[in-house]
XYZ file of C-alpha atoms in Angstrom:
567
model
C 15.209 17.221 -11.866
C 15.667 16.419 -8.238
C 17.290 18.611 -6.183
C 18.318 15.822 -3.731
C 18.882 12.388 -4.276
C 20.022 9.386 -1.696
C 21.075 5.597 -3.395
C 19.365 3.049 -1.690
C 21.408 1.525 0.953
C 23.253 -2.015 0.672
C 21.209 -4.635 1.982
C 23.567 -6.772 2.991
C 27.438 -5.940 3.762
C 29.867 -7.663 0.986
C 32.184 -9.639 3.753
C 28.737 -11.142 4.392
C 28.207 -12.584 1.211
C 29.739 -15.751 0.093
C 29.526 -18.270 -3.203
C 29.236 -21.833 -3.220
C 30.385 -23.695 -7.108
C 27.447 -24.823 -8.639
C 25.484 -24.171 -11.343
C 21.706 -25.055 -12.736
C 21.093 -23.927 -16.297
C 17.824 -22.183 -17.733
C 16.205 -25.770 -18.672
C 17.049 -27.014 -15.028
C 20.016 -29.284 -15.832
C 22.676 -29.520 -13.642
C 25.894 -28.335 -15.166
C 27.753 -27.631 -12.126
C 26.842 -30.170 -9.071
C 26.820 -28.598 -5.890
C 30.206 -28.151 -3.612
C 29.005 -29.558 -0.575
C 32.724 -29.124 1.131
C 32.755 -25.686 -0.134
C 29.624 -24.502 1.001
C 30.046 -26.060 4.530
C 33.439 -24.037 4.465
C 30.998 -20.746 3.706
C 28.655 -21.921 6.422
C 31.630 -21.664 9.404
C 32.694 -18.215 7.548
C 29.346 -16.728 7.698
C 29.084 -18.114 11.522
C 32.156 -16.804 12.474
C 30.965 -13.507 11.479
C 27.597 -13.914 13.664
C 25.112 -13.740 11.154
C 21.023 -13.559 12.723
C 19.991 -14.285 9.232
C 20.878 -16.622 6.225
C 19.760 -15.813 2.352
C 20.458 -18.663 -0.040
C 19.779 -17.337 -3.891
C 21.385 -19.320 -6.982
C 20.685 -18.612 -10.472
C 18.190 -20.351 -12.198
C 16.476 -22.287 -8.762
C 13.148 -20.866 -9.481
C 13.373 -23.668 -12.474
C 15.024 -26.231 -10.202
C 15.577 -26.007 -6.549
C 17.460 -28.501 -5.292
C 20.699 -27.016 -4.754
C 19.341 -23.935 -2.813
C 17.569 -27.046 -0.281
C 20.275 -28.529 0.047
C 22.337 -25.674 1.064
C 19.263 -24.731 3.454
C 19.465 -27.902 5.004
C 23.478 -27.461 5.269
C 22.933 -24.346 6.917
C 20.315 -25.597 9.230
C 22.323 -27.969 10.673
C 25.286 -26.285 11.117
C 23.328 -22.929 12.408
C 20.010 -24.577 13.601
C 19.207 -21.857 15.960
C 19.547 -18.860 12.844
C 16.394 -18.404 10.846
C 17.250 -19.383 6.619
C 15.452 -17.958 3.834
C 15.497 -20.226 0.290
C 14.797 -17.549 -2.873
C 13.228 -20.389 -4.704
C 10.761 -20.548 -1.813
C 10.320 -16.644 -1.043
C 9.963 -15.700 -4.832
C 10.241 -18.451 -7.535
C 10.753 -15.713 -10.350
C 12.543 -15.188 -13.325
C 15.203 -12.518 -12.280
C 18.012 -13.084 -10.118
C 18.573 -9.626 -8.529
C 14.838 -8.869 -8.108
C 14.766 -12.524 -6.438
C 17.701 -12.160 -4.338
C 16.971 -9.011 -3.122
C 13.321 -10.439 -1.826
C 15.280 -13.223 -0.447
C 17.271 -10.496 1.690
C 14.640 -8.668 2.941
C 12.808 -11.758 4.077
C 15.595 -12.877 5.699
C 16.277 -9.848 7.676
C 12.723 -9.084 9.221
C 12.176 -13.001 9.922
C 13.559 -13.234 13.196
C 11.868 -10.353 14.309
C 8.477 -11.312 12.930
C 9.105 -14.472 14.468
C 9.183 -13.476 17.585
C 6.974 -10.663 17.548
C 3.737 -13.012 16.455
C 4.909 -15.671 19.176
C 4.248 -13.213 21.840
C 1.225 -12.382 20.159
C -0.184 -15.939 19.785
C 0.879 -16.516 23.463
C -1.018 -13.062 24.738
C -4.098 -13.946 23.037
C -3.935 -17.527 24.757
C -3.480 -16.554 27.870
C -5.999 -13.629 27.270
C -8.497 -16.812 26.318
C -8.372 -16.264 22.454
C -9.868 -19.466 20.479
C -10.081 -18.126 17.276
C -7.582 -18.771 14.549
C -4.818 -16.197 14.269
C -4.351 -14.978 10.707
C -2.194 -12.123 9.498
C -2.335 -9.704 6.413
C -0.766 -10.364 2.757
C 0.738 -7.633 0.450
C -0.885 -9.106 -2.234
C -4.875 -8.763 -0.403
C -6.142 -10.871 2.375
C -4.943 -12.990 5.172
C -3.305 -16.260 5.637
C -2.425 -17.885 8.495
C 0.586 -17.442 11.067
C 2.687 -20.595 10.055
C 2.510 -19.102 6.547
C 3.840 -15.698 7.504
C 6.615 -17.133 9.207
C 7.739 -19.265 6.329
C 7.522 -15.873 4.451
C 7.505 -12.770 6.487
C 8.738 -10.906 3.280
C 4.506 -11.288 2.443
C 3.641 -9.072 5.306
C 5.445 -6.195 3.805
C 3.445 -3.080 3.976
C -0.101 -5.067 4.673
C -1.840 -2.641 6.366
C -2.622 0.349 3.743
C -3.592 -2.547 1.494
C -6.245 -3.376 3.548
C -7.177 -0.363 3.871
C -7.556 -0.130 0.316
C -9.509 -3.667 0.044
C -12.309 -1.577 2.222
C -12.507 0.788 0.569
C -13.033 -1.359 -2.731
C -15.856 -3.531 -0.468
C -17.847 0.137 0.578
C -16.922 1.591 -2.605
C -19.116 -1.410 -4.166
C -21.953 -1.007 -2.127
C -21.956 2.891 -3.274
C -21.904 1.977 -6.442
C -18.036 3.169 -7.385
C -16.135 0.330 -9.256
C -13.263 2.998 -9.924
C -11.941 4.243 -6.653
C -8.880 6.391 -5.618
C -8.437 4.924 -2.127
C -6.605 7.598 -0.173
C -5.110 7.353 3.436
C -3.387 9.794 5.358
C -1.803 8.875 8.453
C 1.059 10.007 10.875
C 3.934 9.626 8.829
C 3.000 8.919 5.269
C 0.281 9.195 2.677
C -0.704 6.406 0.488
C -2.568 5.792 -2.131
C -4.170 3.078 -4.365
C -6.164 2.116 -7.234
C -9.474 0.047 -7.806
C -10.022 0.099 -11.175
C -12.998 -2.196 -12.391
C -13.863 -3.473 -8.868
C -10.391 -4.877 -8.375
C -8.003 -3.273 -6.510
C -4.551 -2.765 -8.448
C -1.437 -4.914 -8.519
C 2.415 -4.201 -8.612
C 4.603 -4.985 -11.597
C 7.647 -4.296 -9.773
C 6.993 -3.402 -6.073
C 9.531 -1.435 -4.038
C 10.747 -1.367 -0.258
C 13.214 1.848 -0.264
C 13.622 1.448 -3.657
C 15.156 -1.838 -3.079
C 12.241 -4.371 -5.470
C 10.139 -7.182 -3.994
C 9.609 -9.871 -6.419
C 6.024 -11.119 -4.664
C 2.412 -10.479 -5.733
C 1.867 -7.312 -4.217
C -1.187 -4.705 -4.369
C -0.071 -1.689 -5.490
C 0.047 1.115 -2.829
C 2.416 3.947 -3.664
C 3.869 6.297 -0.908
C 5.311 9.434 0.221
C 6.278 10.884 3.517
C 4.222 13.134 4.539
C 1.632 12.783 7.323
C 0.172 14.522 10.363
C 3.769 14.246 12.278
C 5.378 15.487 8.770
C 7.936 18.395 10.080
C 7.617 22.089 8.149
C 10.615 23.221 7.267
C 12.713 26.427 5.392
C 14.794 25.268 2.535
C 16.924 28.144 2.331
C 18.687 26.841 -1.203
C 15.634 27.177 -2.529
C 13.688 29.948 -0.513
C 10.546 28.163 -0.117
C 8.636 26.082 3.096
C 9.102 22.518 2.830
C 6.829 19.414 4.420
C 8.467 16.315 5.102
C 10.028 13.675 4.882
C 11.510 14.022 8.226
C 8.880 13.484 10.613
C 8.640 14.211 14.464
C 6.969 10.183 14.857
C 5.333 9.112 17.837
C 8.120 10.201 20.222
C 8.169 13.276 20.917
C 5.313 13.680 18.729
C 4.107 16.890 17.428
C 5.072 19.936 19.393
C 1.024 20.238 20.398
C 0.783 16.598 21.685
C 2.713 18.455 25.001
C 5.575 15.227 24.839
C 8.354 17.656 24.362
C 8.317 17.936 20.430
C 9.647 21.244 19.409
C 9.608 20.927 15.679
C 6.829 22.631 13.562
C 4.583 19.421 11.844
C 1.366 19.150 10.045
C -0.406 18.555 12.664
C 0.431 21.529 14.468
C -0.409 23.961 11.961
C -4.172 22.100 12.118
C -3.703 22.567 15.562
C -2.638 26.565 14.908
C -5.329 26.945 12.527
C -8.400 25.547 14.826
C -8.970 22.582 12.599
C -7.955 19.921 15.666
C -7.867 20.744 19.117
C -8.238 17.557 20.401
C -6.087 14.393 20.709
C -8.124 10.796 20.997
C -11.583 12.621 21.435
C -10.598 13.993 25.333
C -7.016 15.077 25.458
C -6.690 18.530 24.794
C -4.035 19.689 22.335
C -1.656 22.199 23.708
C -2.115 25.004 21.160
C 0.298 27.394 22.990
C 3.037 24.903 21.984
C 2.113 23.915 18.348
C 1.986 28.060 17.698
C 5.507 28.300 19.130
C 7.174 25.293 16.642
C 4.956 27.084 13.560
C 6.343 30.749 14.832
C 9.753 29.066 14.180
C 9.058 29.809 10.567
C 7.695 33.160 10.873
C 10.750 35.095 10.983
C 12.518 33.487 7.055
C 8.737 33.262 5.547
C 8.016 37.125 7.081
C 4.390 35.791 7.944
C 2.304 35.235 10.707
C 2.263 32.395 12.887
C -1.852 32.087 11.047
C -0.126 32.344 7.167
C 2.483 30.330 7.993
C 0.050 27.418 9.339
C -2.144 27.880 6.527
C 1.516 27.289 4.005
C 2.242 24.384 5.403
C -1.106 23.094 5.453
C -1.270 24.150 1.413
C 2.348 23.124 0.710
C 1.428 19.346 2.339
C -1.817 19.072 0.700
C -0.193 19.563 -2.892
C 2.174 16.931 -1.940
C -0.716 15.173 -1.585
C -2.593 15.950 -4.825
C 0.680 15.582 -6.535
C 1.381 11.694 -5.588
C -2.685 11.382 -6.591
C -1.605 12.721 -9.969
C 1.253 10.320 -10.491
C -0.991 7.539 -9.687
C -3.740 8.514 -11.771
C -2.683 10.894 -14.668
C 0.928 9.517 -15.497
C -0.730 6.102 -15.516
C -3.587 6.741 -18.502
C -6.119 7.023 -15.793
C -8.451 10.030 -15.783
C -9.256 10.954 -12.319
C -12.948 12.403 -13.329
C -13.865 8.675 -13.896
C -13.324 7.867 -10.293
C -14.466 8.399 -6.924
C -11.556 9.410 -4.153
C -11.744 7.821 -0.710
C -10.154 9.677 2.001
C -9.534 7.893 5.587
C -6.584 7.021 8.097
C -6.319 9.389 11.112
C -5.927 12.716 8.949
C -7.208 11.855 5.826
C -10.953 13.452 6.738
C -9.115 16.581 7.972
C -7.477 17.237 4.479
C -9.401 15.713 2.055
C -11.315 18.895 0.616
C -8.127 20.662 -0.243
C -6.057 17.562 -1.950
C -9.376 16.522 -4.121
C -9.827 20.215 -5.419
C -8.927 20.352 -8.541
C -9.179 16.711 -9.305
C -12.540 16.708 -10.557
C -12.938 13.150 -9.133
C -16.556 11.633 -9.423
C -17.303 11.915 -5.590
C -15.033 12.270 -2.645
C -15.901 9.924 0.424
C -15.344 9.675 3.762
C -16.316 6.297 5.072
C -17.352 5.794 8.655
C -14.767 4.486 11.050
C -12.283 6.133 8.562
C -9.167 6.414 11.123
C -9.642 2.795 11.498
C -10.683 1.601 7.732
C -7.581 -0.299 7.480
C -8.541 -2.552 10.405
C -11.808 -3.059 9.116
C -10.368 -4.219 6.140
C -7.842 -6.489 7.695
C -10.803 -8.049 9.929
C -12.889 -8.810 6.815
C -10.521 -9.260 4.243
C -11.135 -13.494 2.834
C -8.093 -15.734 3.818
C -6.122 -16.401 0.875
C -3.813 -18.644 -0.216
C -1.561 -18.135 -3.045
C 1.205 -18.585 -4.561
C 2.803 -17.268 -8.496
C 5.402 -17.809 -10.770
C 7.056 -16.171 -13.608
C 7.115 -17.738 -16.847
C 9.708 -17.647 -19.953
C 7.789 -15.149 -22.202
C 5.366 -17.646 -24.331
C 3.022 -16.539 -27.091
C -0.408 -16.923 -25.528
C -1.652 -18.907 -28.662
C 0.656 -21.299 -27.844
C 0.254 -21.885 -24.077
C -2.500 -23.952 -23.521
C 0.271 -27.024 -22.281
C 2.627 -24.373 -20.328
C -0.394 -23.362 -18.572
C -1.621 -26.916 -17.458
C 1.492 -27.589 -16.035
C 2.049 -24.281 -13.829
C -1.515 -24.508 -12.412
C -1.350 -28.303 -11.732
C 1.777 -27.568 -9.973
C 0.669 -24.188 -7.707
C -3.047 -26.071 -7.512
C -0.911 -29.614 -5.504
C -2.062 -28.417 -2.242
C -5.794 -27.446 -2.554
C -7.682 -26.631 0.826
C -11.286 -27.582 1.284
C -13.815 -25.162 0.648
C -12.031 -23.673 -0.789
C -12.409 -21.148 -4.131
C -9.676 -21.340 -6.618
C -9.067 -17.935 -8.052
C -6.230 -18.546 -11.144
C -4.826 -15.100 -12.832
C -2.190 -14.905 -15.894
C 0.036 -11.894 -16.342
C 0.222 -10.851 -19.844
C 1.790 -8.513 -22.341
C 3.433 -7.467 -25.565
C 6.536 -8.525 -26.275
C 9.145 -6.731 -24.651
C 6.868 -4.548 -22.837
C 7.166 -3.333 -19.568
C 3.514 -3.189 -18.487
C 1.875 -6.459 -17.732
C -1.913 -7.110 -17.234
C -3.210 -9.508 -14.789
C -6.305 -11.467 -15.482
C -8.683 -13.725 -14.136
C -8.961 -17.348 -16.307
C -10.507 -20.377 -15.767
C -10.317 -21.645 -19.454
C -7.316 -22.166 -21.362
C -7.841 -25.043 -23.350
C -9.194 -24.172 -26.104
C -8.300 -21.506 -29.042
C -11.243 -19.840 -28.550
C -10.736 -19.334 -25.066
C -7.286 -17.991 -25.433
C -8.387 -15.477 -28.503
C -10.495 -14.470 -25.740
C -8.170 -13.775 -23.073
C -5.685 -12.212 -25.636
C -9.210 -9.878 -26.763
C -9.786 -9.156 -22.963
C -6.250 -7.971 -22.404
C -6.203 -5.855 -25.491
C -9.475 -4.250 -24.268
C -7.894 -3.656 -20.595
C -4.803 -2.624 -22.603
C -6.074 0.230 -24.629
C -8.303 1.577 -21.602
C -5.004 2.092 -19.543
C -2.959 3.525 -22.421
C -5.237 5.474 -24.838
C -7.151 3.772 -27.789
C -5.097 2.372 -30.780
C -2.022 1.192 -28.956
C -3.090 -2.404 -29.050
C -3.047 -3.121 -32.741
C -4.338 -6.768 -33.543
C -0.792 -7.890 -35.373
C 1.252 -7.648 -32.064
C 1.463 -10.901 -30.367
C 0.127 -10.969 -26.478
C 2.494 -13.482 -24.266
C 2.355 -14.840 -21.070
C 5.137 -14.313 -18.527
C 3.540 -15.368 -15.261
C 0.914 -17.017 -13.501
C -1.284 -16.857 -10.043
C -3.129 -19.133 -8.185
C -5.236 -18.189 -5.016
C -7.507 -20.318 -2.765
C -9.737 -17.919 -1.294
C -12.190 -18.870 2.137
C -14.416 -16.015 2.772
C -14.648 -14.650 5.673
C -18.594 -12.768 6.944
C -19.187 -9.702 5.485
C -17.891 -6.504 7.628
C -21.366 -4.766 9.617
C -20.906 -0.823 9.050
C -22.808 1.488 11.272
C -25.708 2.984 10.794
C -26.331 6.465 11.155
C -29.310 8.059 13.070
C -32.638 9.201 11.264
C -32.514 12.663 13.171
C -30.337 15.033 12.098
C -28.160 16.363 14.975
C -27.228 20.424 16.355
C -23.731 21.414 16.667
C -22.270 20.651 20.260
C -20.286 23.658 20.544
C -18.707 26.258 18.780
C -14.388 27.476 17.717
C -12.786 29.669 16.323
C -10.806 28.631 12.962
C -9.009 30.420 10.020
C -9.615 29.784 6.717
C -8.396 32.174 3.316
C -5.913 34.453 6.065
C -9.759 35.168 8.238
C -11.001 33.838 11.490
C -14.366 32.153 11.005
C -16.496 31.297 13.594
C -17.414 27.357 12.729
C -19.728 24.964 14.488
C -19.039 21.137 15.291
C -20.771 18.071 15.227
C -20.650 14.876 17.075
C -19.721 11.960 13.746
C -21.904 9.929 15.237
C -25.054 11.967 15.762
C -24.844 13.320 12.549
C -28.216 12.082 10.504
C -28.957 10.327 6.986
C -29.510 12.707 4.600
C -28.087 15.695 6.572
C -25.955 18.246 5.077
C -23.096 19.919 6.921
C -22.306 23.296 5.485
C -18.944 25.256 5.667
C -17.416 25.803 7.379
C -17.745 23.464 10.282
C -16.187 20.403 12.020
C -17.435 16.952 12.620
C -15.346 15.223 15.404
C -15.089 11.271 15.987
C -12.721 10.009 19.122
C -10.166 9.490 15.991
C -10.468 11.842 13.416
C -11.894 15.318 12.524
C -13.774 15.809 9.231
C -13.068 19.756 7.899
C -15.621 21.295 5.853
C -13.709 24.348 4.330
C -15.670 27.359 3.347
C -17.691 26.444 0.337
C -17.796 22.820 0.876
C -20.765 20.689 2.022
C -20.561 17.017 3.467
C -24.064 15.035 3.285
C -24.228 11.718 4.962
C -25.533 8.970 3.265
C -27.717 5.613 4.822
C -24.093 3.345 4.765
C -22.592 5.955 7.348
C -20.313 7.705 4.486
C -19.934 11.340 4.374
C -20.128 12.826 0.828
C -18.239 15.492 0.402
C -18.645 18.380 -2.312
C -16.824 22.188 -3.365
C -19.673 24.326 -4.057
C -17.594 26.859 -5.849
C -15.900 24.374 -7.780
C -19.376 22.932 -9.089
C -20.511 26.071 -9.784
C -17.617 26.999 -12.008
């Protein structure tokens, strides 16, 4: 049961909203025709109330558009200077409130996107940029600006997915096809699946809790991250982390920009783990001790204890969300390997993987900066996907040559075509994506339905996909996919490499004396033994006591409990 509990907040104020008479039924026949007079009446109402942005949903337009057009080119013309977003456009799905909602969102980010990558396309012009500006997708990959602006909604939460589309590539050049991709940054920790090579996707994506009706990649997320403040919840007696965070500005009280609260990051900073900020700016440790001493007096610890809490409360925060991911979703976490990057994720990555029994826990090179490696690989795609009235698979080989010849109108040379249905059983909640590039045959679709059964039973537990139930389609995805050159990792040295200095750090209530290691003069094949430190301009790896981190020939660190593996 939660304790505390906050509704989503309205996304768009109800004076703000207006209706237009018209009406388009579920076969796309007109049974109302649009009010022109009426809507232009709207128009002026919403103008006179300075709208930025306008949303145009109707039931039923993902089947037939035309009236949500015309009102966008009603709208244009009266307000040509205010950005429109069509739902029909945005998120041609079945569902008017998951559709509408998109349609909302879109429209309220698009002015600012907007302008934000025209500065950005005139910087890198003047800055002598040739190249072709492209910009991240929820759903995996890139696609160029004009698209993004059409869209912005698509953008949503980009950059841990490509962070998680790296980790998929590296993963598959260690030989991992099931990955945990896990990335701890400032303000948040997020985590995603690659389960057969291919990184997860959303059934029902969600922006505060409001849905996105878009092809998304499924990244889940909680607040807490390096800036994450500690707190005493005194209805419950206990140290909290999160989800209040002290941000960029101030900062954490040991970044010396005036932050007094107690965060994450301090009690790293408290503990010895970090004493560093961007590889030469020395953390003010005097300062973090005084936000973590905040907590001393209702916890009756030390300042040390009370560091070493927060650091323990945060990290099962951590483990927890893996959990939910994993466990409450049929997967077994022993069957895959757990990635840990983004700025912090190396410094906490031995305590929220014990326990997990994952397969192998990795920490790729560049990890602070995974996600930008991912974004500066990741293929250009081009896609687009539309929900379907639920149709027995058997029975869909016609359905399915008209959806694709209609997504498949505007091919781009060179092309690949990537097509995916979304199946399930009837009136299930959990859908399956799959790859298909046959459908016209019975044999091909017994296959698909045999594929999905497979996939099916894996996720949920053998047995629950008994050969009587029917398997339906209910949406379908097209992608064209240019490939961009494979990503360059570094390699590490042949030599293995001394510790540069010594420091003082606590681990288990004791002061240890621990060495530390340059990241990038560490050596293939050397092992790091706990505890110690290995420090990159961006991140610090932490090998606890009774850990070991081995670096492999890709650059990856390999990290490993000792005690654990003995027990």
């Amino acid at each position: 049961m939660p304790v505390r509990w906050r509704k989503p907040g309205r996304l768009v104020d109800p004076l703000d909203i207006a209706g237009v008479p018209e009406r388009i039924d579920r076969d796309g026949e007109v049974v109302v025709p649009l009010d022109e007079d009426a809507a232009l009446a709207a128009i002026d109402r919403l103008a006179a109330r300075q709208v930025e942005a306008v949303a145009i949903g109707l039931l039923w337009s993902c089947v037939r558009p035309d009236h949500e057009l015309r009102l966008a080119e009603l709208v244009t013309e009266r307000l040509p200077d205010v950005p429109v977003s069509v739902s029909s456009r945005v998120a041609p799905v079945v569902g008017e409130y998951e559709r509408f909602a998109t349609t909302v969102i879109d429209a309220s980010i698009a002015r600012a996107v907007a302008s934000y990558l025209g500065r950005l396309d005139a910087e890198l012009t003047a800055l002598g940029f040739t190249g072709r500006l492209l910009v991240l997708r929820t759903g995996g990959g890139a696609e160029p600006v004009a698209r993004t602006r059409a869209a912005p909604v698509n953008s949503l939460r980009s950059g841990p997915v490509a962070g998680l589309t790296a980790a998929a590539s590296i993963g598959a050049a260690l030989g991992h096809e099931r990955i945990i991709a896990t990335d701890v940054g400032g303000t948040s920790f997020d985590v995603g699946l690659v389960v057969d090579g291919e990184a997860q996707r959303s059934g029902r994506p969600l922006v505060d809790r409001h849905p996105l009706a878009v092809p998304a990649i499924e990244v889940v997320s909680i607040g807490t991250g390096g800036g994450s403040i500690a707190w005493y919840d005194g209805d419950l007696g206990a140290l909290r982390v999160g989800p209040r965070s002290a941000g960029a500005a101030p900062g954490p009280a040991c970044y010396g920009r005036g932050g007094t609260s107690p965060t994450l990051t301090d009690a790293a900073a408290v503990l010895g783990y970090v004493d560093r900020l961007g590889g030469d700016v020395r953390l003010d440790v005097a300062a973090a001790r005084a936000a973590v001493g905040q907590l001393c007096g209702p916890l009756r610890r030390t300042v040390e204890q009370v560091a070493e809490g927060i650091v323990r409360v945060a990290t099962d925060q951590l483990k927890d969300l893996i959990r939910r991911t994993t466990i409450q979703r049929g997967h077994d976490p022993s069957a895959f390997a757990l990635f840990a990057f983004g700025g912090a994720g190396p410094q906490y990555a031995a305590w929220y993987a014990a326990g997990l029994r994952v397969r192998d826990v990795v920490v790729p090179p560049f990890a602070a900066e995974l996600s930008a490696y991912g974004a500066a690989t990741g293929d250009v795609v081009l896609g687009a996907e539309r929900d379907l009235p639920p149709t027995p698979l058997a029975e869909a080989t016609r359905l399915l040559d008209e959806e694709f010849a209609t997504l498949d109108e505007d091919a781009a040379p060179g092309a690949v075509r990537r097509r995916a249905v979304s199946l399930r059983f009837p009136r299930q909640p959990r859908t399956i994506s799959l790859p298909v590039d046959r459908w016209d045959t019975p044999a091909a679709l017994a296959a698909l339905a045999a594929e999905f059964r497979a996939r099916y039973e894996r996720v949920t537990g053998q047995g629950t996909a008994p050969p009587e139930l029917t398997v339906e389609v209910v949406a379908v995805r097209s992608e064209q996919v240019s490939a961009m050159p494979p990503g360059r990792l570094p390699r590490p040295p042949r030599e293995p490499a001394r510790p540069q200095r010594q420091r003082v750090a606590w681990f288990h209530d004791h002061a240890r004396e621990c060495p530390v290691y340059r990241w990038t003069h560490i050596g293939v094949g050397q092992v790091v033994a706990g505890p110690a430190f290995v420090e990159s301009d961006q991140s610090t790896l932490v090998v606890p006591p009774g850990h070991t981190a081995r670096m492999d020939e890709r650059g990856c660190f390999h990290l490993t409990d000792g005690e654990a593996r003995a027990r």
